[in-house]
Amino acid sequence: MSSCSEVSMVLLVSLFVTSLMAMTASAGNFYHDFDITFGGERAKILNGGQLLTLNLDKFSGSGFKSKNEYLLGRIDMQIKLVSGNSAGTVTAYYLSSQGPTHDEIDFEFLGNLSGDPYTLHTNVFSQGKGNREQQFHLWFDPTKAFHTYSIVWNSQRIIFLVDNIPIRVFHNLETIGVPFPKNQPMRIYSSLWNADDWATRGGLVKTDWTQAPFTASYRNFKVSTTSTTSTNSLTEQSAWQTQGLDAAGRNRLRWVQQKFMIYNYCSDLKRFPQGLPAECRRSRF
């Protein structure tokens, strides 16, 4: 083989290896993509970066955040929640920017006594204003296996999904004066912490520390944004940018909200005696 051909072959092999490394990194690795924010050894990254566990004991909870900020995109995370008597604990998984006018998109899982369902609490903050809570019970036990919790965030809407089933949609209604989070980059955060002053039955049920440590587990993080790539196909990578709900998606959303929603701020007339927020007066789909 000529020296020129050898150089060309080396370059091709080098480019292939570099491309393969980039693809592996973009698939989601907790070592590469996240920093532990508190809790010390209570937060552990395992299996070469493919698994992360958070622990809560009587002294401290634990948490992590993404190294990168994201502005619009689709974010998927598989989570297995605290099992057994999880009363008083909260596992939070959310996107947030910083500052007094921050934006935020929340999943929060409120623990409960053994045998009772978790409460999945969702909220959307835009320009520092939240108070847009919707709460659900899930149609499965989220402690027995990993389930996928996703946020699709584009310029038209935010879709909350559980195992790819839509449970909530928050539309961009800036045309009627409702602020929409689309200008502030956000990081991904998660934490496991004690909130027994309010989390379970309004704080009536306290954390049973004899059950500690409590553990939540995370795997299969994926992100698709305009500024990052993933190992998904190009079609999958860009699908989130215009993603809405088709007829089947609207039916699934209706099923979840009719069967499993336990609180909707848009139905709480006592809370808003002067009238429901403007977005509540528009179609939920």
C-alpha positions as YAML, in Angstrom:
chain: A
units: angstrom
residues:
- id: 1
  name: MET
  ca: [0.00, 0.00, 0.00]
- id: 2
  name: SER
  ca: [1.36, 3.44, -0.91]
- id: 3
  name: SER
  ca: [2.08, 5.96, 1.83]
- id: 4
  name: CYS
  ca: [-0.67, 8.18, 0.41]
- id: 5
  name: SER
  ca: [-3.20, 5.34, 0.63]
- id: 6
  name: GLU
  ca: [-2.06, 4.52, 4.15]
- id: 7
  name: VAL
  ca: [-2.61, 8.14, 5.21]
- id: 8
  name: SER
  ca: [-6.06, 8.11, 3.64]
- id: 9
  name: MET
  ca: [-6.95, 4.88, 5.43]
- id: 10
  name: VAL
  ca: [-5.75, 6.26, 8.79]
- id: 11
  name: LEU
  ca: [-7.83, 9.39, 8.27]
- id: 12
  name: LEU
  ca: [-10.92, 7.35, 7.40]
- id: 13
  name: VAL
  ca: [-10.49, 5.12, 10.46]
- id: 14
  name: SER
  ca: [-9.93, 8.19, 12.64]
- id: 15
  name: LEU
  ca: [-13.08, 9.86, 11.31]
- id: 16
  name: PHE
  ca: [-15.08, 6.66, 11.88]
- id: 17
  name: VAL
  ca: [-13.89, 6.32, 15.47]
- id: 18
  name: THR
  ca: [-14.57, 10.01, 16.17]
- id: 19
  name: SER
  ca: [-18.07, 9.68, 14.71]
- id: 20
  name: LEU
  ca: [-18.73, 6.52, 16.75]
- id: 21
  name: MET
  ca: [-17.58, 8.26, 19.94]
- id: 22
  name: ALA
  ca: [-19.86, 11.23, 19.24]
- id: 23
  name: MET
  ca: [-22.81, 8.92, 18.65]
- id: 24
  name: THR
  ca: [-22.17, 7.09, 21.92]
- id: 25
  name: ALA
  ca: [-21.90, 10.32, 23.89]
- id: 26
  name: SER
  ca: [-25.08, 11.73, 22.39]
- id: 27
  name: ALA
  ca: [-27.04, 8.64, 23.44]
- id: 28
  name: GLY
  ca: [-26.87, 9.89, 27.03]
- id: 29
  name: ASN
  ca: [-24.25, 9.11, 29.65]
- id: 30
  name: PHE
  ca: [-24.65, 10.36, 33.21]
- id: 31
  name: TYR
  ca: [-20.91, 10.93, 33.61]
- id: 32
  name: HIS
  ca: [-20.83, 13.10, 30.48]
- id: 33
  name: ASP
  ca: [-24.19, 14.83, 30.72]
- id: 34
  name: PHE
  ca: [-24.83, 15.52, 34.42]
- id: 35
  name: ASP
  ca: [-23.26, 16.89, 37.60]
- id: 36
  name: ILE
  ca: [-24.21, 15.85, 41.13]
- id: 37
  name: THR
  ca: [-25.54, 18.97, 42.87]
- id: 38
  name: PHE
  ca: [-25.92, 17.82, 46.48]
- id: 39
  name: GLY
  ca: [-26.00, 14.76, 48.68]
- id: 40
  name: GLY
  ca: [-22.44, 13.55, 48.22]
- id: 41
  name: GLU
  ca: [-22.26, 9.75, 48.13]
- id: 42
  name: ARG
  ca: [-26.05, 9.52, 48.26]
- id: 43
  name: ALA
  ca: [-25.99, 10.14, 44.50]
- id: 44
  name: LYS
  ca: [-24.24, 7.39, 42.53]
- id: 45
  name: ILE
  ca: [-23.45, 6.97, 38.85]
- id: 46
  name: LEU
  ca: [-23.15, 3.29, 37.99]
- id: 47
  name: ASN
  ca: [-22.71, 0.87, 35.08]
- id: 48
  name: GLY
  ca: [-20.25, 3.05, 33.22]
- id: 49
  name: GLY
  ca: [-22.59, 6.04, 33.26]
- id: 50
  name: GLN
  ca: [-25.74, 4.19, 32.18]
- id: 51
  name: LEU
  ca: [-27.49, 4.27, 35.57]
- id: 52
  name: LEU
  ca: [-27.87, 6.96, 38.25]
- id: 53
  name: THR
  ca: [-29.40, 6.51, 41.70]
- id: 54
  name: LEU
  ca: [-30.47, 9.15, 44.20]
- id: 55
  name: ASN
  ca: [-30.85, 8.36, 47.90]
- id: 56
  name: LEU
  ca: [-32.58, 10.10, 50.78]
- id: 57
  name: ASP
  ca: [-31.86, 9.48, 54.45]
- id: 58
  name: LYS
  ca: [-32.64, 11.38, 57.62]
- id: 59
  name: PHE
  ca: [-29.66, 13.68, 57.10]
- id: 60
  name: SER
  ca: [-29.95, 14.65, 53.43]
- id: 61
  name: GLY
  ca: [-31.47, 14.01, 50.06]
- id: 62
  name: SER
  ca: [-29.53, 14.19, 46.79]
- id: 63
  name: GLY
  ca: [-29.78, 15.63, 43.31]
- id: 64
  name: PHE
  ca: [-28.22, 16.24, 39.91]
- id: 65
  name: LYS
  ca: [-28.42, 18.70, 37.01]
- id: 66
  name: SER
  ca: [-27.45, 18.67, 33.36]
- id: 67
  name: LYS
  ca: [-24.13, 20.15, 32.27]
- id: 68
  name: ASN
  ca: [-25.85, 21.64, 29.22]
- id: 69
  name: GLU
  ca: [-28.71, 24.08, 28.83]
- id: 70
  name: TYR
  ca: [-31.42, 23.43, 26.28]
- id: 71
  name: LEU
  ca: [-33.70, 25.79, 24.39]
- id: 72
  name: LEU
  ca: [-36.64, 23.80, 23.02]
- id: 73
  name: GLY
  ca: [-36.41, 20.08, 22.37]
- id: 74
  name: ARG
  ca: [-37.56, 16.64, 23.46]
- id: 75
  name: ILE
  ca: [-36.21, 15.17, 26.69]
- id: 76
  name: ASP
  ca: [-36.77, 11.55, 27.76]
- id: 77
  name: MET
  ca: [-35.77, 9.93, 31.03]
- id: 78
  name: GLN
  ca: [-36.61, 6.52, 32.43]
- id: 79
  name: ILE
  ca: [-37.24, 6.62, 36.19]
- id: 80
  name: LYS
  ca: [-38.05, 3.98, 38.79]
- id: 81
  name: LEU
  ca: [-39.50, 5.65, 41.88]
- id: 82
  name: VAL
  ca: [-39.04, 4.99, 45.60]
- id: 83
  name: SER
  ca: [-40.79, 1.74, 46.49]
- id: 84
  name: GLY
  ca: [-42.70, 0.73, 49.62]
- id: 85
  name: ASN
  ca: [-43.75, 3.40, 52.08]
- id: 86
  name: SER
  ca: [-42.60, 6.55, 50.28]
- id: 87
  name: ALA
  ca: [-44.83, 8.94, 52.25]
- id: 88
  name: GLY
  ca: [-43.23, 12.34, 52.78]
- id: 89
  name: THR
  ca: [-40.73, 11.99, 49.93]
- id: 90
  name: VAL
  ca: [-40.69, 13.93, 46.68]
- id: 91
  name: THR
  ca: [-38.84, 12.92, 43.53]
- id: 92
  name: ALA
  ca: [-38.60, 16.01, 41.32]
- id: 93
  name: TYR
  ca: [-37.64, 15.91, 37.63]
- id: 94
  name: TYR
  ca: [-37.88, 19.21, 35.78]
- id: 95
  name: LEU
  ca: [-36.46, 21.83, 33.43]
- id: 96
  name: SER
  ca: [-35.63, 25.27, 34.79]
- id: 97
  name: SER
  ca: [-33.83, 28.48, 33.98]
- id: 98
  name: GLN
  ca: [-32.50, 30.79, 36.69]
- id: 99
  name: GLY
  ca: [-33.52, 34.15, 38.15]
- id: 100
  name: PRO
  ca: [-36.71, 35.82, 39.42]
- id: 101
  name: THR
  ca: [-38.41, 35.57, 36.02]
- id: 102
  name: HIS
  ca: [-37.37, 31.98, 35.44]
- id: 103
  name: ASP
  ca: [-39.19, 29.44, 33.29]
- id: 104
  name: GLU
  ca: [-39.83, 25.90, 34.51]
- id: 105
  name: ILE
  ca: [-41.51, 22.67, 33.36]
- id: 106
  name: ASP
  ca: [-42.17, 20.24, 36.22]
- id: 107
  name: PHE
  ca: [-42.73, 16.59, 36.94]
- id: 108
  name: GLU
  ca: [-42.91, 15.96, 40.70]
- id: 109
  name: PHE
  ca: [-43.75, 12.57, 42.18]
- id: 110
  name: LEU
  ca: [-45.29, 12.80, 45.65]
- id: 111
  name: GLY
  ca: [-44.82, 9.66, 47.73]
- id: 112
  name: ASN
  ca: [-47.49, 7.83, 49.65]
- id: 113
  name: LEU
  ca: [-48.18, 4.99, 52.06]
- id: 114
  name: SER
  ca: [-47.58, 1.47, 50.77]
- id: 115
  name: GLY
  ca: [-50.43, 0.38, 48.55]
- id: 116
  name: ASP
  ca: [-51.62, 3.91, 47.80]
- id: 117
  name: PRO
  ca: [-50.82, 5.52, 44.45]
- id: 118
  name: TYR
  ca: [-48.20, 8.16, 43.89]
- id: 119
  name: THR
  ca: [-49.41, 11.64, 42.96]
- id: 120
  name: LEU
  ca: [-47.80, 12.97, 39.79]
- id: 121
  name: HIS
  ca: [-47.74, 16.77, 40.09]
- id: 122
  name: THR
  ca: [-47.12, 18.89, 36.97]
- id: 123
  name: ASN
  ca: [-46.64, 22.63, 36.59]
- id: 124
  name: VAL
  ca: [-45.49, 25.22, 34.05]
- id: 125
  name: PHE
  ca: [-43.77, 28.48, 34.99]
- id: 126
  name: SER
  ca: [-43.29, 31.29, 32.50]
- id: 127
  name: GLN
  ca: [-41.50, 34.53, 33.38]
- id: 128
  name: GLY
  ca: [-41.55, 33.58, 37.06]
- id: 129
  name: LYS
  ca: [-45.26, 32.81, 37.24]
- id: 130
  name: GLY
  ca: [-46.51, 29.29, 37.94]
- id: 131
  name: ASN
  ca: [-49.75, 28.26, 39.67]
- id: 132
  name: ARG
  ca: [-50.67, 26.01, 36.75]
- id: 133
  name: GLU
  ca: [-50.86, 22.71, 38.59]
- id: 134
  name: GLN
  ca: [-52.39, 19.53, 37.27]
- id: 135
  name: GLN
  ca: [-52.12, 16.29, 39.27]
- id: 136
  name: PHE
  ca: [-52.63, 12.67, 38.28]
- id: 137
  name: HIS
  ca: [-52.56, 9.15, 39.59]
- id: 138
  name: LEU
  ca: [-50.75, 6.76, 37.24]
- id: 139
  name: TRP
  ca: [-52.30, 3.67, 35.66]
- id: 140
  name: PHE
  ca: [-49.38, 1.49, 36.79]
- id: 141
  name: ASP
  ca: [-47.09, 1.08, 39.79]
- id: 142
  name: PRO
  ca: [-44.13, 3.41, 39.04]
- id: 143
  name: THR
  ca: [-41.94, 1.66, 41.64]
- id: 144
  name: LYS
  ca: [-41.91, -1.82, 40.09]
- id: 145
  name: ALA
  ca: [-40.12, -0.99, 36.85]
- id: 146
  name: PHE
  ca: [-38.65, 1.89, 34.85]
- id: 147
  name: HIS
  ca: [-41.10, 4.08, 32.94]
- id: 148
  name: THR
  ca: [-40.35, 6.88, 30.47]
- id: 149
  name: TYR
  ca: [-41.23, 10.47, 31.39]
- id: 150
  name: SER
  ca: [-40.90, 12.92, 28.51]
- id: 151
  name: ILE
  ca: [-41.20, 16.61, 27.81]
- id: 152
  name: VAL
  ca: [-41.77, 17.83, 24.27]
- id: 153
  name: TRP
  ca: [-41.09, 21.56, 24.22]
- id: 154
  name: ASN
  ca: [-41.47, 23.48, 20.99]
- id: 155
  name: SER
  ca: [-42.53, 27.00, 20.12]
- id: 156
  name: GLN
  ca: [-46.20, 26.02, 19.81]
- id: 157
  name: ARG
  ca: [-46.76, 23.88, 22.92]
- id: 158
  name: ILE
  ca: [-45.39, 21.81, 25.78]
- id: 159
  name: ILE
  ca: [-46.48, 18.16, 25.94]
- id: 160
  name: PHE
  ca: [-46.01, 16.02, 29.05]
- id: 161
  name: LEU
  ca: [-45.84, 12.31, 28.21]
- id: 162
  name: VAL
  ca: [-45.69, 9.11, 30.27]
- id: 163
  name: ASP
  ca: [-44.55, 6.07, 28.28]
- id: 164
  name: ASN
  ca: [-45.27, 8.20, 25.21]
- id: 165
  name: ILE
  ca: [-48.90, 8.76, 26.28]
- id: 166
  name: PRO
  ca: [-49.76, 12.47, 26.51]
- id: 167
  name: ILE
  ca: [-51.12, 13.49, 29.91]
- id: 168
  name: ARG
  ca: [-51.02, 17.27, 29.56]
- id: 169
  name: VAL
  ca: [-50.59, 19.96, 26.89]
- id: 170
  name: PHE
  ca: [-49.77, 23.62, 27.57]
- id: 171
  name: HIS
  ca: [-50.26, 25.71, 24.45]
- id: 172
  name: ASN
  ca: [-48.48, 28.87, 23.39]
- id: 173
  name: LEU
  ca: [-51.20, 31.50, 23.83]
- id: 174
  name: GLU
  ca: [-49.04, 34.62, 23.69]
- id: 175
  name: THR
  ca: [-51.60, 36.06, 21.28]
- id: 176
  name: ILE
  ca: [-54.01, 36.47, 24.21]
- id: 177
  name: GLY
  ca: [-51.36, 37.66, 26.64]
- id: 178
  name: VAL
  ca: [-50.29, 34.38, 28.28]
- id: 179
  name: PRO
  ca: [-46.48, 34.23, 28.65]
- id: 180
  name: PHE
  ca: [-44.93, 31.10, 27.13]
- id: 181
  name: PRO
  ca: [-41.47, 29.73, 28.01]
- id: 182
  name: LYS
  ca: [-39.50, 29.84, 24.77]
- id: 183
  name: ASN
  ca: [-36.67, 32.35, 25.20]
- id: 184
  name: GLN
  ca: [-34.73, 31.16, 28.27]
- id: 185
  name: PRO
  ca: [-32.47, 28.10, 28.01]
- id: 186
  name: MET
  ca: [-33.13, 25.58, 30.77]
- id: 187
  name: ARG
  ca: [-31.16, 22.84, 32.48]
- id: 188
  name: ILE
  ca: [-32.52, 19.45, 33.50]
- id: 189
  name: TYR
  ca: [-32.70, 18.94, 37.26]
- id: 190
  name: SER
  ca: [-33.72, 16.07, 39.49]
- id: 191
  name: SER
  ca: [-33.73, 15.59, 43.24]
- id: 192
  name: LEU
  ca: [-35.03, 13.26, 45.94]
- id: 193
  name: TRP
  ca: [-35.85, 15.06, 49.16]
- id: 194
  name: ASN
  ca: [-37.98, 15.10, 52.29]
- id: 195
  name: ALA
  ca: [-41.15, 17.23, 52.11]
- id: 196
  name: ASP
  ca: [-43.29, 15.64, 54.78]
- id: 197
  name: ASP
  ca: [-44.64, 19.03, 55.81]
- id: 198
  name: TRP
  ca: [-46.86, 18.99, 52.67]
- id: 199
  name: ALA
  ca: [-46.18, 16.14, 50.24]
- id: 200
  name: THR
  ca: [-48.48, 13.38, 51.50]
- id: 201
  name: ARG
  ca: [-52.09, 14.22, 52.38]
- id: 202
  name: GLY
  ca: [-51.15, 17.81, 52.98]
- id: 203
  name: GLY
  ca: [-48.45, 16.89, 55.48]
- id: 204
  name: LEU
  ca: [-50.63, 14.66, 57.66]
- id: 205
  name: VAL
  ca: [-48.50, 11.59, 56.88]
- id: 206
  name: LYS
  ca: [-44.84, 11.95, 57.84]
- id: 207
  name: THR
  ca: [-41.74, 10.23, 56.52]
- id: 208
  name: ASP
  ca: [-41.04, 6.87, 58.17]
- id: 209
  name: TRP
  ca: [-37.28, 7.03, 58.61]
- id: 210
  name: THR
  ca: [-37.11, 3.35, 59.58]
- id: 211
  name: GLN
  ca: [-37.62, 2.72, 55.83]
- id: 212
  name: ALA
  ca: [-34.59, 4.83, 54.83]
- id: 213
  name: PRO
  ca: [-32.59, 5.05, 52.70]
- id: 214
  name: PHE
  ca: [-35.14, 5.79, 49.99]
- id: 215
  name: THR
  ca: [-33.91, 5.30, 46.42]
- id: 216
  name: ALA
  ca: [-34.96, 6.55, 42.99]
- id: 217
  name: SER
  ca: [-33.19, 5.26, 39.85]
- id: 218
  name: TYR
  ca: [-32.63, 6.80, 36.41]
- id: 219
  name: ARG
  ca: [-31.52, 5.44, 33.04]
- id: 220
  name: ASN
  ca: [-31.82, 5.89, 29.26]
- id: 221
  name: PHE
  ca: [-31.60, 9.68, 29.13]
- id: 222
  name: LYS
  ca: [-32.13, 11.03, 25.62]
- id: 223
  name: VAL
  ca: [-32.34, 14.56, 24.29]
- id: 224
  name: SER
  ca: [-33.08, 16.01, 20.85]
- id: 225
  name: THR
  ca: [-32.70, 19.75, 20.37]
- id: 226
  name: THR
  ca: [-31.74, 22.18, 17.64]
- id: 227
  name: SER
  ca: [-28.27, 22.50, 19.17]
- id: 228
  name: THR
  ca: [-27.50, 18.86, 19.96]
- id: 229
  name: THR
  ca: [-27.71, 15.59, 18.09]
- id: 230
  name: SER
  ca: [-28.88, 12.18, 19.13]
- id: 231
  name: THR
  ca: [-28.61, 8.67, 17.76]
- id: 232
  name: ASN
  ca: [-32.22, 8.90, 16.57]
- id: 233
  name: SER
  ca: [-32.87, 9.22, 12.86]
- id: 234
  name: LEU
  ca: [-33.02, 12.70, 11.39]
- id: 235
  name: THR
  ca: [-36.82, 12.39, 11.18]
- id: 236
  name: GLU
  ca: [-37.04, 11.50, 14.86]
- id: 237
  name: GLN
  ca: [-34.62, 14.27, 15.80]
- id: 238
  name: SER
  ca: [-36.74, 16.95, 14.13]
- id: 239
  name: ALA
  ca: [-40.22, 15.55, 14.83]
- id: 240
  name: TRP
  ca: [-40.49, 17.36, 18.17]
- id: 241
  name: GLN
  ca: [-40.22, 20.78, 16.50]
- id: 242
  name: THR
  ca: [-43.78, 20.63, 15.20]
- id: 243
  name: GLN
  ca: [-45.15, 17.83, 17.37]
- id: 244
  name: GLY
  ca: [-48.77, 18.14, 18.41]
- id: 245
  name: LEU
  ca: [-51.54, 15.62, 19.00]
- id: 246
  name: ASP
  ca: [-53.28, 13.71, 16.25]
- id: 247
  name: ALA
  ca: [-56.73, 12.15, 16.78]
- id: 248
  name: ALA
  ca: [-55.27, 9.11, 18.54]
- id: 249
  name: GLY
  ca: [-53.15, 11.35, 20.77]
- id: 250
  name: ARG
  ca: [-56.16, 13.48, 21.68]
- id: 251
  name: ASN
  ca: [-58.09, 10.33, 22.59]
- id: 252
  name: ARG
  ca: [-55.27, 9.11, 24.83]
- id: 253
  name: LEU
  ca: [-55.03, 12.53, 26.49]
- id: 254
  name: ARG
  ca: [-58.78, 12.56, 27.07]
- id: 255
  name: TRP
  ca: [-58.58, 9.05, 28.58]
- id: 256
  name: VAL
  ca: [-55.83, 10.06, 31.02]
- id: 257
  name: GLN
  ca: [-57.52, 13.29, 32.06]
- id: 258
  name: GLN
  ca: [-60.93, 11.66, 32.55]
- id: 259
  name: LYS
  ca: [-59.68, 8.59, 34.40]
- id: 260
  name: PHE
  ca: [-56.57, 9.69, 36.29]
- id: 261
  name: MET
  ca: [-56.55, 13.46, 36.78]
- id: 262
  name: ILE
  ca: [-57.17, 14.34, 40.43]
- id: 263
  name: TYR
  ca: [-56.61, 18.12, 40.29]
- id: 264
  name: ASN
  ca: [-56.80, 20.73, 37.54]
- id: 265
  name: TYR
  ca: [-56.23, 24.40, 38.29]
- id: 266
  name: CYS
  ca: [-58.48, 25.21, 35.36]
- id: 267
  name: SER
  ca: [-61.41, 23.70, 37.26]
- id: 268
  name: ASP
  ca: [-60.70, 25.35, 40.61]
- id: 269
  name: LEU
  ca: [-63.24, 28.15, 40.70]
- id: 270
  name: LYS
  ca: [-62.68, 28.75, 44.43]
- id: 271
  name: ARG
  ca: [-59.04, 29.49, 43.77]
- id: 272
  name: PHE
  ca: [-59.80, 32.00, 41.02]
- id: 273
  name: PRO
  ca: [-62.92, 33.90, 42.18]
- id: 274
  name: GLN
  ca: [-62.22, 36.70, 39.70]
- id: 275
  name: GLY
  ca: [-62.24, 34.24, 36.79]
- id: 276
  name: LEU
  ca: [-60.12, 31.37, 35.52]
- id: 277
  name: PRO
  ca: [-56.75, 32.13, 33.88]
- id: 278
  name: ALA
  ca: [-56.99, 33.02, 30.22]
- id: 279
  name: GLU
  ca: [-55.43, 29.76, 28.99]
- id: 280
  name: CYS
  ca: [-58.16, 27.78, 30.80]
- id: 281
  name: ARG
  ca: [-60.80, 29.31, 28.58]
- id: 282
  name: ARG
  ca: [-59.24, 27.82, 25.45]
- id: 283
  name: SER
  ca: [-59.49, 24.23, 24.23]
- id: 284
  name: ARG
  ca: [-57.30, 21.83, 26.23]
- id: 285
  name: PHE
  ca: [-56.35, 19.95, 23.04]
...
